[in-house]
Coordinates of C-alpha atoms in Angstrom, one line a residue:
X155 CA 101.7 103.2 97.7
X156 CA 104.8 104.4 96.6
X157 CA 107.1 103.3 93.4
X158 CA 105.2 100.2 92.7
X159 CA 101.0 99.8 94.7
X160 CA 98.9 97.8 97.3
X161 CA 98.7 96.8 96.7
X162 CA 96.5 93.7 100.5
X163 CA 98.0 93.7 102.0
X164 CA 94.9 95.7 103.3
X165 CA 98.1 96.5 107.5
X166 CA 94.0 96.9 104.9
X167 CA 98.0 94.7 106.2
X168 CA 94.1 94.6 105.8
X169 CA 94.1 89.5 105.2
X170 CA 94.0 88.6 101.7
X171 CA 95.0 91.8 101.1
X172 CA 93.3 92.8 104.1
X173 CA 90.4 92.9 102.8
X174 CA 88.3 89.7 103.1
X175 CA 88.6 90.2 107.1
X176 CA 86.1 92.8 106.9
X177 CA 83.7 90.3 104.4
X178 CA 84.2 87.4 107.3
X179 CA 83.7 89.4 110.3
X180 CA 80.5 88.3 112.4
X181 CA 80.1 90.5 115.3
X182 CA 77.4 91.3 117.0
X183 CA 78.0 94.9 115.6
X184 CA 78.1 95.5 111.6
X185 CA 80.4 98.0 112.5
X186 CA 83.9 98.0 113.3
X187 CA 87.2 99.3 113.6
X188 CA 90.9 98.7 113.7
X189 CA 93.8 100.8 114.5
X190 CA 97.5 100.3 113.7
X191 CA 101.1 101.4 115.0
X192 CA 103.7 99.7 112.4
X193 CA 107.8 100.4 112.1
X194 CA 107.3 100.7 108.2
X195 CA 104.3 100.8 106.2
X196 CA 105.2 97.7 103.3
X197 CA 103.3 97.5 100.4
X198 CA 104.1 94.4 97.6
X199 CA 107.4 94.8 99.3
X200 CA 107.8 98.8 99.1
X201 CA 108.2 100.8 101.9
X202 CA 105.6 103.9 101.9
X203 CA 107.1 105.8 104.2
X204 CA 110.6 106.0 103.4
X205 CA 111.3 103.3 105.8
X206 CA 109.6 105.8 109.1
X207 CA 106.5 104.5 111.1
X208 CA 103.3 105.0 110.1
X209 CA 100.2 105.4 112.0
X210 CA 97.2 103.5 110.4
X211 CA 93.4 103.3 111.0
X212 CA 90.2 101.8 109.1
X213 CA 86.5 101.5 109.6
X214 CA 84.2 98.6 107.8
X215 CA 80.6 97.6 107.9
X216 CA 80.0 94.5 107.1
X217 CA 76.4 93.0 106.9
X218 CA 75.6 89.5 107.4
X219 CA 74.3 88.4 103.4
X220 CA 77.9 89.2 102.5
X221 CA 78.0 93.2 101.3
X222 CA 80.7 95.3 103.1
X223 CA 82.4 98.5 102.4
X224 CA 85.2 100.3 103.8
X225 CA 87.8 103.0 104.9
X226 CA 91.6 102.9 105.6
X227 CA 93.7 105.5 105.7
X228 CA 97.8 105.2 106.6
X229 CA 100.4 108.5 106.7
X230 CA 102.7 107.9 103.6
X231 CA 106.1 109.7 102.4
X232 CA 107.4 109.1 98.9
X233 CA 110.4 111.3 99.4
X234 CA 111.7 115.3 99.2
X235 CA 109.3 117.3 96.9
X236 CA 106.1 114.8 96.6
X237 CA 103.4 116.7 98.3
X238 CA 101.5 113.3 98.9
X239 CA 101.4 112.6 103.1
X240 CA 97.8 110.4 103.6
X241 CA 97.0 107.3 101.4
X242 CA 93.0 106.7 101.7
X243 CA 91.6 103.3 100.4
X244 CA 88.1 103.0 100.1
X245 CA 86.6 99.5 99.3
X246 CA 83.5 97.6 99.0
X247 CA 82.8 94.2 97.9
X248 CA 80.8 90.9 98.5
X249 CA 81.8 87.1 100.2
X250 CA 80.6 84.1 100.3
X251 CA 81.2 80.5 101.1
X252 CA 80.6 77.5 99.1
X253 CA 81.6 73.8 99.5
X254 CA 84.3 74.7 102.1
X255 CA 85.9 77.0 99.7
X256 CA 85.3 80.9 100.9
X257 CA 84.9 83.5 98.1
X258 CA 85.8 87.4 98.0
X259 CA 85.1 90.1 95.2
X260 CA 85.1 93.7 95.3
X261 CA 86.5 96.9 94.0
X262 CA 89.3 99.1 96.1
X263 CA 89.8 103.2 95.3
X264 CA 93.2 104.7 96.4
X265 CA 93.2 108.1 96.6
X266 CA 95.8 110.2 98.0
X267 CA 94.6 113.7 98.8
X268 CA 97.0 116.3 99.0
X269 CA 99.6 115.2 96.3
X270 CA 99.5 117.6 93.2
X271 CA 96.7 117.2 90.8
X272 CA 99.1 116.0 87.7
X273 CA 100.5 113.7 90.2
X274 CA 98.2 110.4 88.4
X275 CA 98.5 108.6 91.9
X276 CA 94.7 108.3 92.4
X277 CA 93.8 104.6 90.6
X278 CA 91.1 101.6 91.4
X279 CA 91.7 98.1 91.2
X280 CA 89.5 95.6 91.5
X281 CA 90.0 91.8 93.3
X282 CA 89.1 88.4 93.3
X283 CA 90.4 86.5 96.1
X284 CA 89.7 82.9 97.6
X285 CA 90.5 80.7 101.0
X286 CA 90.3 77.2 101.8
X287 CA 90.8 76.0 105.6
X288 CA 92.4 72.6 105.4
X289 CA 92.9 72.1 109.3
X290 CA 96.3 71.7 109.5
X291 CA 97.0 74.9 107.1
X292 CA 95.1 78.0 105.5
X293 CA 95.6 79.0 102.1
X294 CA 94.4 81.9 100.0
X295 CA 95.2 83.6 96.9
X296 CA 94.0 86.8 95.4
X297 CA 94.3 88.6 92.0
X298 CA 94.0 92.6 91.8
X299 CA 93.4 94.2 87.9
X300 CA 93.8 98.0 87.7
X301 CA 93.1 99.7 84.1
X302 CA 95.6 102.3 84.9
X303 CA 98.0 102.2 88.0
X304 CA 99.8 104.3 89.9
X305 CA 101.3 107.1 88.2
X306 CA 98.7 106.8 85.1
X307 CA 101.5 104.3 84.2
X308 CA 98.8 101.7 82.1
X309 CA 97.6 98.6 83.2
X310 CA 98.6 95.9 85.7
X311 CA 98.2 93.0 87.8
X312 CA 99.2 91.8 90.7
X313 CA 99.0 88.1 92.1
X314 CA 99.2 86.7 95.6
X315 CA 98.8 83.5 97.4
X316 CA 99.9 82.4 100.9
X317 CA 99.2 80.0 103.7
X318 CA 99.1 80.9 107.6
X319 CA 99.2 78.0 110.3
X320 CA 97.9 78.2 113.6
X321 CA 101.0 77.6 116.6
X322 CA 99.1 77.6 119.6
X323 CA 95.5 79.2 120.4
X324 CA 97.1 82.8 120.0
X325 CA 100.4 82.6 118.0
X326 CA 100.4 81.9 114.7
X327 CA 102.5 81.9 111.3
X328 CA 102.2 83.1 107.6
X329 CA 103.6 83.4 104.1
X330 CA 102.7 85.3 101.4
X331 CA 104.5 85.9 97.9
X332 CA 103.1 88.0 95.0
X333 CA 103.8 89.0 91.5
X334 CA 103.6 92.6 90.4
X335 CA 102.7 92.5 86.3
X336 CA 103.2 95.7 85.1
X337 CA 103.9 98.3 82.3
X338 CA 107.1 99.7 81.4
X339 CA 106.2 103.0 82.1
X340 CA 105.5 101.8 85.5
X341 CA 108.6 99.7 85.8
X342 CA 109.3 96.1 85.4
X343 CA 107.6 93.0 86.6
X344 CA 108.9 91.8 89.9
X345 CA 107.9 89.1 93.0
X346 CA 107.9 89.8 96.4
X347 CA 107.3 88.0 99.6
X348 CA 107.2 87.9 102.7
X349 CA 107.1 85.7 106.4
X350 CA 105.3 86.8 109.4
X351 CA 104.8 86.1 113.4
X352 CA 101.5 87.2 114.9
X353 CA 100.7 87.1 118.2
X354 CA 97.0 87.8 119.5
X355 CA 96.1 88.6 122.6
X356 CA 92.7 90.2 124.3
X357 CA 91.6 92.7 120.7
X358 CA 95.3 93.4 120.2
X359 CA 97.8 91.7 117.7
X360 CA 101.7 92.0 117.5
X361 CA 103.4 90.9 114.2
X362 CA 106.7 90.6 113.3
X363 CA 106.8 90.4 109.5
X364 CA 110.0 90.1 107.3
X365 CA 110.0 91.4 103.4
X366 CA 111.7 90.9 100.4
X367 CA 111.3 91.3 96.7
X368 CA 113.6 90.9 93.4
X369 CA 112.7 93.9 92.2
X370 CA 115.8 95.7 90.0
X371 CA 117.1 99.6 90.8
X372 CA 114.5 100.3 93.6
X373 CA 117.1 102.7 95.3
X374 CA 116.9 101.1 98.8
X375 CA 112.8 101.3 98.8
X376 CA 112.3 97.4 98.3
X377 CA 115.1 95.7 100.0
X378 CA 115.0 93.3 102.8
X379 CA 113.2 94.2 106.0
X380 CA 112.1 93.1 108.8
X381 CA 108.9 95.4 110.3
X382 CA 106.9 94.9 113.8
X383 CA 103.5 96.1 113.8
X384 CA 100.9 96.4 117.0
X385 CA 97.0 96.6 115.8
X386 CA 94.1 96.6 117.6
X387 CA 90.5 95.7 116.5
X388 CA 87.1 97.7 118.5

């Protein structure tokens, strides 16, 4: 997750976050998968990777009543002397629908093996999240709560909403803007956002997604981007 933490978007993006996807999904399977190639792994507007591609994979099962639980895992590089290399985020949470309105709860565990055991990274969050298809335009919103975040820097929230609209039968754009609220151990509160350009075809997507954030002395790590990703769902 780097200075700040996915936060999502679960690239999961995982949709709300990435995560009410695997709640919605209906196949004939419970089971599925996804896998991920992306220019820069982004999360809330930082880049995990130092700004290098990341390679990115999940598994979910999802039953039909609602329950699902879940698996992602993305390479990661927070810099020269940070033994961390793999971010794991390990979910599980229930949705429904009601009136129109569907609804999406659940907790999310990242863990990142290999970075040194006084590191603090390890932290859970959990999420409420909502969506409402109004024909023309989708909207969501989301709210995470972790009792200690990244770092063992105290508590924090983070705040999203965004709305997608279909193009054509297979392209299709999105915007999403969030609020990080957060100690000052961890750093100062901040918004970031971001506009995207996704392209399905066949079980393969292609997204072009630009980011930005105001976050203050991020040396270089939240700036404006722009960051193509090619995923594919089995």
């Amino acid at each position: 997750m780097a200075l700040s933490r996915r936060i999502l978007s679960v690239a999961v993006l995982a949709a709300w976050l990435g995560l009410s996807g695997a709640a919605g999904a209906q196949d004939e399977s419970p089971i599925s998968a996804n896998l991920a190639v992306t220019t820069d792994y982004v999360f809330r507007g930082y880049t995990q990777t130092g700004e290098d591609p990341a390679i990115q994979g999940g598994l979910d099962w999802a039953d039909s009543s609602g329950w699902y639980v879940g698996a992602w895992a993305s390479n990661i590089d927070f810099g020269p002397g940070d033994d961390a290399s793999i971010e794991v985020d390990i979910y599980a949470g229930y949705g429904w629908e009601a009136n129109g309105v569907s609804y999406d709860v659940g907790l999310l565990y990242y863990a990142y093996p290999g970075a040194d055991s006084n590191s603090g990274y390890d932290f859970i969050e959990a999420y409420a999240g909502l969506g409402l298809d109004l024909k023309a335009v989708s909207l969501s919103g989301a709210v995470h709560y972790t009792p200690d975040n990244f770092g063992e820097t105290g508590a924090g929230w983070y705040m999203t909403g965004g709305l997608s609209r279909g193009l054509t039968d297979a392209l299709s754009v999105d915007a999403n803007v969030g609020f990080s609220q957060v100690t000052e151990d961890f750093g100062e509160d901040y918004l970031d956002w971001n506009l995207g350009l996704s392209y399905a075809f066949s079980r393969l997507a292609l997204d072009l997604r630009y980011h930005d954030t105001d976050a203050p002395d991020c040396a270089g790590s939240c700036d404006a981007r722009v960051v193509l990703s090619l995923s594919a769902e089995f």
